């Protein structure tokens, strides 16, 4: 568990963020103060939480551009 005094937000990239496991993973990562880039098939169908630390990206894990990961380094 991350220290709440740690002001540096870690970044993660979650594929399948709109699925059952992905929604729950994103929820837990938000609780731990991670900054999340979440790949979903259709943004309008996303049923997970909405939070300022989550950036939704529409696409497919098989053909997403490599620049999606650029901010996660």
PDB file of N, CA and C in Angstrom:
ATOM      1  N   UNK A   1       0.845  -1.179   0.000  1.00  0.00           N
ATOM      2  CA  UNK A   1       0.000   0.000   0.000  1.00  0.00           C
ATOM      3  C   UNK A   1       0.887   1.237   0.000  1.00  0.00           C
ATOM      4  N   UNK A   2       0.527   2.208  -0.835  1.00  0.00           N
ATOM      5  CA  UNK A   2       1.330   3.421  -0.951  1.00  0.00           C
ATOM      6  C   UNK A   2       1.130   4.324   0.252  1.00  0.00           C
ATOM      7  N   UNK A   3       2.167   5.045   0.588  1.00  0.00           N
ATOM      8  CA  UNK A   3       2.126   6.013   1.674  1.00  0.00           C
ATOM      9  C   UNK A   3       1.298   7.217   1.235  1.00  0.00           C
ATOM     10  N   UNK A   4       0.303   7.614   2.029  1.00  0.00           N
ATOM     11  CA  UNK A   4      -0.559   8.735   1.662  1.00  0.00           C
ATOM     12  C   UNK A   4       0.190  10.052   1.629  1.00  0.00           C
ATOM     13  N   UNK A   5       1.357  10.121   2.255  1.00  0.00           N
ATOM     14  CA  UNK A   5       2.166  11.338   2.242  1.00  0.00           C
ATOM     15  C   UNK A   5       2.958  11.472   0.943  1.00  0.00           C
ATOM     16  N   UNK A   6       2.995  10.408   0.153  1.00  0.00           N
ATOM     17  CA  UNK A   6       3.721  10.417  -1.114  1.00  0.00           C
ATOM     18  C   UNK A   6       2.929  11.229  -2.132  1.00  0.00           C
ATOM     19  N   UNK A   7       3.458  12.381  -2.547  1.00  0.00           N
ATOM     20  CA  UNK A   7       2.712  13.254  -3.439  1.00  0.00           C
ATOM     21  C   UNK A   7       2.906  12.913  -4.913  1.00  0.00           C
ATOM     22  N   UNK A   8       3.854  12.068  -5.230  1.00  0.00           N
ATOM     23  CA  UNK A   8       4.124  11.681  -6.608  1.00  0.00           C
ATOM     24  C   UNK A   8       3.169  10.559  -7.000  1.00  0.00           C
ATOM     25  N   UNK A   9       2.294  10.842  -7.968  1.00  0.00           N
ATOM     26  CA  UNK A   9       1.345   9.824  -8.421  1.00  0.00           C
ATOM     27  C   UNK A   9       2.023   8.910  -9.430  1.00  0.00           C
ATOM     28  N   UNK A  10       1.926   7.617  -9.213  1.00  0.00           N
ATOM     29  CA  UNK A  10       2.460   6.659 -10.164  1.00  0.00           C
ATOM     30  C   UNK A  10       1.441   6.466 -11.285  1.00  0.00           C
ATOM     31  N   UNK A  11       1.950   6.198 -12.487  1.00  0.00           N
ATOM     32  CA  UNK A  11       1.093   6.029 -13.651  1.00  0.00           C
ATOM     33  C   UNK A  11       1.002   4.559 -14.035  1.00  0.00           C
ATOM     34  N   UNK A  12      -0.198   4.139 -14.420  1.00  0.00           N
ATOM     35  CA  UNK A  12      -0.392   2.776 -14.914  1.00  0.00           C
ATOM     36  C   UNK A  12      -1.277   2.806 -16.153  1.00  0.00           C
ATOM     37  N   UNK A  13      -1.119   1.795 -16.988  1.00  0.00           N
ATOM     38  CA  UNK A  13      -1.932   1.620 -18.180  1.00  0.00           C
ATOM     39  C   UNK A  13      -2.712   0.325 -18.003  1.00  0.00           C
ATOM     40  N   UNK A  14      -4.040   0.399 -18.051  1.00  0.00           N
ATOM     41  CA  UNK A  14      -4.889  -0.776 -17.838  1.00  0.00           C
ATOM     42  C   UNK A  14      -5.629  -1.088 -19.133  1.00  0.00           C
ATOM     43  N   UNK A  15      -5.382  -2.282 -19.673  1.00  0.00           N
ATOM     44  CA  UNK A  15      -6.162  -2.733 -20.827  1.00  0.00           C
ATOM     45  C   UNK A  15      -7.375  -3.488 -20.301  1.00  0.00           C
ATOM     46  N   UNK A  16      -8.442  -3.475 -21.067  1.00  0.00           N
ATOM     47  CA  UNK A  16      -9.657  -4.168 -20.634  1.00  0.00           C
ATOM     48  C   UNK A  16     -10.326  -3.490 -19.451  1.00  0.00           C
ATOM     49  N   UNK A  17     -10.176  -2.183 -19.350  1.00  0.00           N
ATOM     50  CA  UNK A  17     -10.691  -1.444 -18.195  1.00  0.00           C
ATOM     51  C   UNK A  17     -12.215  -1.428 -18.121  1.00  0.00           C
ATOM     52  N   UNK A  18     -12.886  -1.795 -19.199  1.00  0.00           N
ATOM     53  CA  UNK A  18     -14.342  -1.826 -19.191  1.00  0.00           C
ATOM     54  C   UNK A  18     -14.921  -3.175 -18.799  1.00  0.00           C
ATOM     55  N   UNK A  19     -14.068  -4.180 -18.648  1.00  0.00           N
ATOM     56  CA  UNK A  19     -14.529  -5.513 -18.269  1.00  0.00           C
ATOM     57  C   UNK A  19     -14.637  -5.669 -16.757  1.00  0.00           C
ATOM     58  N   UNK A  20     -15.144  -6.805 -16.337  1.00  0.00           N
ATOM     59  CA  UNK A  20     -15.368  -7.061 -14.910  1.00  0.00           C
ATOM     60  C   UNK A  20     -14.085  -6.887 -14.087  1.00  0.00           C
ATOM     61  N   UNK A  21     -13.013  -7.553 -14.510  1.00  0.00           N
ATOM     62  CA  UNK A  21     -11.754  -7.432 -13.771  1.00  0.00           C
ATOM     63  C   UNK A  21     -11.166  -6.035 -13.885  1.00  0.00           C
ATOM     64  N   UNK A  22     -11.216  -5.457 -15.073  1.00  0.00           N
ATOM     65  CA  UNK A  22     -10.655  -4.134 -15.296  1.00  0.00           C
ATOM     66  C   UNK A  22     -11.330  -3.053 -14.467  1.00  0.00           C
ATOM     67  N   UNK A  23     -12.649  -3.086 -14.384  1.00  0.00           N
ATOM     68  CA  UNK A  23     -13.392  -2.100 -13.585  1.00  0.00           C
ATOM     69  C   UNK A  23     -12.971  -2.180 -12.128  1.00  0.00           C
ATOM     70  N   UNK A  24     -12.853  -3.381 -11.614  1.00  0.00           N
ATOM     71  CA  UNK A  24     -12.454  -3.558 -10.213  1.00  0.00           C
ATOM     72  C   UNK A  24     -10.992  -3.179  -9.989  1.00  0.00           C
ATOM     73  N   UNK A  25     -10.132  -3.482 -10.953  1.00  0.00           N
ATOM     74  CA  UNK A  25      -8.725  -3.098 -10.850  1.00  0.00           C
ATOM     75  C   UNK A  25      -8.589  -1.575 -10.836  1.00  0.00           C
ATOM     76  N   UNK A  26      -9.288  -0.898 -11.737  1.00  0.00           N
ATOM     77  CA  UNK A  26      -9.237   0.565 -11.788  1.00  0.00           C
ATOM     78  C   UNK A  26      -9.726   1.157 -10.474  1.00  0.00           C
ATOM     79  N   UNK A  27     -10.794   0.615  -9.929  1.00  0.00           N
ATOM     80  CA  UNK A  27     -11.327   1.106  -8.647  1.00  0.00           C
ATOM     81  C   UNK A  27     -10.270   1.002  -7.536  1.00  0.00           C
ATOM     82  N   UNK A  28      -9.577  -0.121  -7.476  1.00  0.00           N
ATOM     83  CA  UNK A  28      -8.545  -0.306  -6.452  1.00  0.00           C
ATOM     84  C   UNK A  28      -7.338   0.607  -6.692  1.00  0.00           C
ATOM     85  N   UNK A  29      -6.970   0.794  -7.941  1.00  0.00           N
ATOM     86  CA  UNK A  29      -5.845   1.671  -8.251  1.00  0.00           C
ATOM     87  C   UNK A  29      -6.148   3.121  -7.890  1.00  0.00           C
ATOM     88  N   UNK A  30      -7.386   3.553  -8.095  1.00  0.00           N
ATOM     89  CA  UNK A  30      -7.793   4.903  -7.705  1.00  0.00           C
ATOM     90  C   UNK A  30      -7.677   5.065  -6.196  1.00  0.00           C
ATOM     91  N   UNK A  31      -8.092   4.052  -5.448  1.00  0.00           N
ATOM     92  CA  UNK A  31      -7.977   4.108  -3.979  1.00  0.00           C
ATOM     93  C   UNK A  31      -6.529   4.279  -3.544  1.00  0.00           C
ATOM     94  N   UNK A  32      -5.597   3.743  -4.333  1.00  0.00           N
ATOM     95  CA  UNK A  32      -4.175   3.821  -4.021  1.00  0.00           C
ATOM     96  C   UNK A  32      -3.504   5.042  -4.650  1.00  0.00           C
ATOM     97  N   UNK A  33      -4.301   5.942  -5.220  1.00  0.00           N
ATOM     98  CA  UNK A  33      -3.832   7.220  -5.788  1.00  0.00           C
ATOM     99  C   UNK A  33      -2.976   7.074  -7.042  1.00  0.00           C
ATOM    100  N   UNK A  34      -3.211   6.040  -7.835  1.00  0.00           N
ATOM    101  CA  UNK A  34      -2.513   5.918  -9.102  1.00  0.00           C
ATOM    102  C   UNK A  34      -3.181   6.805 -10.140  1.00  0.00           C
ATOM    103  N   UNK A  35      -2.389   7.283 -11.104  1.00  0.00           N
ATOM    104  CA  UNK A  35      -2.904   7.982 -12.265  1.00  0.00           C
ATOM    105  C   UNK A  35      -3.070   6.914 -13.337  1.00  0.00           C
ATOM    106  N   UNK A  36      -4.265   6.811 -13.926  1.00  0.00           N
ATOM    107  CA  UNK A  36      -4.602   5.667 -14.773  1.00  0.00           C
ATOM    108  C   UNK A  36      -4.953   6.100 -16.185  1.00  0.00           C
ATOM    109  N   UNK A  37      -4.356   5.426 -17.152  1.00  0.00           N
ATOM    110  CA  UNK A  37      -4.777   5.522 -18.545  1.00  0.00           C
ATOM    111  C   UNK A  37      -5.474   4.192 -18.815  1.00  0.00           C
ATOM    112  N   UNK A  38      -6.780   4.235 -19.108  1.00  0.00           N
ATOM    113  CA  UNK A  38      -7.593   3.031 -19.196  1.00  0.00           C
ATOM    114  C   UNK A  38      -8.083   2.799 -20.619  1.00  0.00           C
ATOM    115  N   UNK A  39      -7.709   1.666 -21.190  1.00  0.00           N
ATOM    116  CA  UNK A  39      -8.138   1.301 -22.539  1.00  0.00           C
ATOM    117  C   UNK A  39      -9.490   0.598 -22.469  1.00  0.00           C
ATOM    118  N   UNK A  40     -10.477   1.160 -23.169  1.00  0.00           N
ATOM    119  CA  UNK A  40     -11.818   0.581 -23.230  1.00  0.00           C
ATOM    120  C   UNK A  40     -12.232   0.476 -24.699  1.00  0.00           C
ATOM    121  N   UNK A  41     -13.117  -0.439 -25.000  1.00  0.00           N
ATOM    122  CA  UNK A  41     -13.557  -0.583 -26.392  1.00  0.00           C
ATOM    123  C   UNK A  41     -14.410   0.593 -26.839  1.00  0.00           C
ATOM    124  N   UNK A  42     -15.381   0.970 -26.021  1.00  0.00           N
ATOM    125  CA  UNK A  42     -16.254   2.112 -26.321  1.00  0.00           C
ATOM    126  C   UNK A  42     -16.415   2.945 -25.055  1.00  0.00           C
ATOM    127  N   UNK A  43     -16.002   4.193 -25.108  1.00  0.00           N
ATOM    128  CA  UNK A  43     -16.084   5.063 -23.933  1.00  0.00           C
ATOM    129  C   UNK A  43     -17.525   5.190 -23.452  1.00  0.00           C
ATOM    130  N   UNK A  44     -18.471   5.299 -24.372  1.00  0.00           N
ATOM    131  CA  UNK A  44     -19.875   5.475 -23.964  1.00  0.00           C
ATOM    132  C   UNK A  44     -20.446   4.244 -23.244  1.00  0.00           C
ATOM    133  N   UNK A  45     -19.806   3.092 -23.385  1.00  0.00           N
ATOM    134  CA  UNK A  45     -20.273   1.875 -22.706  1.00  0.00           C
ATOM    135  C   UNK A  45     -19.549   1.620 -21.380  1.00  0.00           C
ATOM    136  N   UNK A  46     -18.584   2.456 -21.030  1.00  0.00           N
ATOM    137  CA  UNK A  46     -17.802   2.258 -19.805  1.00  0.00           C
ATOM    138  C   UNK A  46     -18.701   2.417 -18.580  1.00  0.00           C
ATOM    139  N   UNK A  47     -18.716   1.413 -17.721  1.00  0.00           N
ATOM    140  CA  UNK A  47     -19.580   1.399 -16.536  1.00  0.00           C
ATOM    141  C   UNK A  47     -18.804   1.565 -15.234  1.00  0.00           C
ATOM    142  N   UNK A  48     -17.505   1.841 -15.346  1.00  0.00           N
ATOM    143  CA  UNK A  48     -16.676   1.988 -14.158  1.00  0.00           C
ATOM    144  C   UNK A  48     -16.806   3.379 -13.545  1.00  0.00           C
ATOM    145  N   UNK A  49     -15.965   3.644 -12.557  1.00  0.00           N
ATOM    146  CA  UNK A  49     -16.012   4.918 -11.855  1.00  0.00           C
ATOM    147  C   UNK A  49     -15.425   6.029 -12.726  1.00  0.00           C
ATOM    148  N   UNK A  50     -15.880   7.240 -12.461  1.00  0.00           N
ATOM    149  CA  UNK A  50     -15.342   8.422 -13.116  1.00  0.00           C
ATOM    150  C   UNK A  50     -14.542   9.169 -12.060  1.00  0.00           C
ATOM    151  N   UNK A  51     -13.314   9.508 -12.393  1.00  0.00           N
ATOM    152  CA  UNK A  51     -12.415  10.140 -11.427  1.00  0.00           C
ATOM    153  C   UNK A  51     -11.401  10.974 -12.203  1.00  0.00           C
ATOM    154  N   UNK A  52     -10.954  12.113 -11.634  1.00  0.00           N
ATOM    155  CA  UNK A  52      -9.976  12.939 -12.350  1.00  0.00           C
ATOM    156  C   UNK A  52      -8.665  12.229 -12.655  1.00  0.00           C
ATOM    157  N   UNK A  53      -8.338  11.176 -11.915  1.00  0.00           N
ATOM    158  CA  UNK A  53      -7.099  10.444 -12.134  1.00  0.00           C
ATOM    159  C   UNK A  53      -7.195   9.373 -13.206  1.00  0.00           C
ATOM    160  N   UNK A  54      -8.357   9.289 -13.873  1.00  0.00           N
ATOM    161  CA  UNK A  54      -8.565   8.273 -14.901  1.00  0.00           C
ATOM    162  C   UNK A  54      -8.731   8.952 -16.257  1.00  0.00           C
ATOM    163  N   UNK A  55      -7.901   8.527 -17.218  1.00  0.00           N
ATOM    164  CA  UNK A  55      -8.050   8.988 -18.598  1.00  0.00           C
ATOM    165  C   UNK A  55      -8.512   7.787 -19.413  1.00  0.00           C
ATOM    166  N   UNK A  56      -9.718   7.855 -19.958  1.00  0.00           N
ATOM    167  CA  UNK A  56     -10.231   6.775 -20.792  1.00  0.00           C
ATOM    168  C   UNK A  56      -9.715   6.937 -22.216  1.00  0.00           C
ATOM    169  N   UNK A  57      -9.293   5.813 -22.797  1.00  0.00           N
ATOM    170  CA  UNK A  57      -8.812   5.789 -24.173  1.00  0.00           C
ATOM    171  C   UNK A  57      -9.597   4.707 -24.890  1.00  0.00           C
ATOM    172  N   UNK A  58     -10.243   5.074 -25.980  1.00  0.00           N
ATOM    173  CA  UNK A  58     -11.033   4.117 -26.739  1.00  0.00           C
ATOM    174  C   UNK A  58     -10.153   3.397 -27.747  1.00  0.00           C
ATOM    175  N   UNK A  59     -10.289   2.087 -27.790  1.00  0.00           N
ATOM    176  CA  UNK A  59      -9.515   1.320 -28.751  1.00  0.00           C
ATOM    177  C   UNK A  59      -9.561  -0.160 -28.445  1.00  0.00           C
ATOM    178  N   UNK A  60      -8.735  -0.890 -29.156  1.00  0.00           N
ATOM    179  CA  UNK A  60      -8.649  -2.335 -29.028  1.00  0.00           C
ATOM    180  C   UNK A  60      -7.210  -2.682 -28.677  1.00  0.00           C
ATOM    181  N   UNK A  61      -7.025  -3.576 -27.753  1.00  0.00           N
ATOM    182  CA  UNK A  61      -5.684  -3.957 -27.320  1.00  0.00           C
ATOM    183  C   UNK A  61      -4.827  -4.560 -28.419  1.00  0.00           C
ATOM    184  N   UNK A  62      -5.438  -5.028 -29.486  1.00  0.00           N
ATOM    185  CA  UNK A  62      -4.676  -5.652 -30.571  1.00  0.00           C
ATOM    186  C   UNK A  62      -4.125  -4.639 -31.566  1.00  0.00           C
ATOM    187  N   UNK A  63      -4.707  -3.439 -31.607  1.00  0.00           N
ATOM    188  CA  UNK A  63      -4.261  -2.502 -32.646  1.00  0.00           C
ATOM    189  C   UNK A  63      -4.059  -1.075 -32.132  1.00  0.00           C
ATOM    190  N   UNK A  64      -3.851  -0.921 -30.816  1.00  0.00           N
ATOM    191  CA  UNK A  64      -3.687   0.442 -30.308  1.00  0.00           C
ATOM    192  C   UNK A  64      -2.311   0.996 -30.672  1.00  0.00           C
ATOM    193  N   UNK A  65      -2.249   2.311 -30.912  1.00  0.00           N
ATOM    194  CA  UNK A  65      -0.962   2.917 -31.262  1.00  0.00           C
ATOM    195  C   UNK A  65       0.004   2.919 -30.080  1.00  0.00           C
ATOM    196  N   UNK A  66       1.277   2.838 -30.369  1.00  0.00           N
ATOM    197  CA  UNK A  66       2.303   2.786 -29.334  1.00  0.00           C
ATOM    198  C   UNK A  66       2.361   4.063 -28.501  1.00  0.00           C
ATOM    199  N   UNK A  67       1.870   5.186 -29.036  1.00  0.00           N
ATOM    200  CA  UNK A  67       1.935   6.431 -28.284  1.00  0.00           C
ATOM    201  C   UNK A  67       0.991   6.444 -27.086  1.00  0.00           C
ATOM    202  N   UNK A  68       0.086   5.493 -26.971  1.00  0.00           N
ATOM    203  CA  UNK A  68      -0.773   5.388 -25.785  1.00  0.00           C
ATOM    204  C   UNK A  68       0.061   5.150 -24.547  1.00  0.00           C
ATOM    205  N   UNK A  69       1.162   4.457 -24.684  1.00  0.00           N
ATOM    206  CA  UNK A  69       2.009   4.133 -23.542  1.00  0.00           C
ATOM    207  C   UNK A  69       3.030   5.231 -23.242  1.00  0.00           C
ATOM    208  N   UNK A  70       3.132   6.235 -24.076  1.00  0.00           N
ATOM    209  CA  UNK A  70       4.173   7.260 -23.929  1.00  0.00           C
ATOM    210  C   UNK A  70       4.119   7.945 -22.567  1.00  0.00           C
ATOM    211  N   UNK A  71       2.952   8.282 -22.083  1.00  0.00           N
ATOM    212  CA  UNK A  71       2.834   8.987 -20.810  1.00  0.00           C
ATOM    213  C   UNK A  71       2.972   8.060 -19.606  1.00  0.00           C
ATOM    214  N   UNK A  72       3.054   6.782 -19.813  1.00  0.00           N
ATOM    215  CA  UNK A  72       3.107   5.832 -18.704  1.00  0.00           C
ATOM    216  C   UNK A  72       4.539   5.490 -18.302  1.00  0.00           C
ATOM    217  N   UNK A  73       5.501   6.055 -18.973  1.00  0.00           N
ATOM    218  CA  UNK A  73       6.900   5.753 -18.660  1.00  0.00           C
ATOM    219  C   UNK A  73       7.376   6.540 -17.452  1.00  0.00           C
TER     220      UNK A  73
END
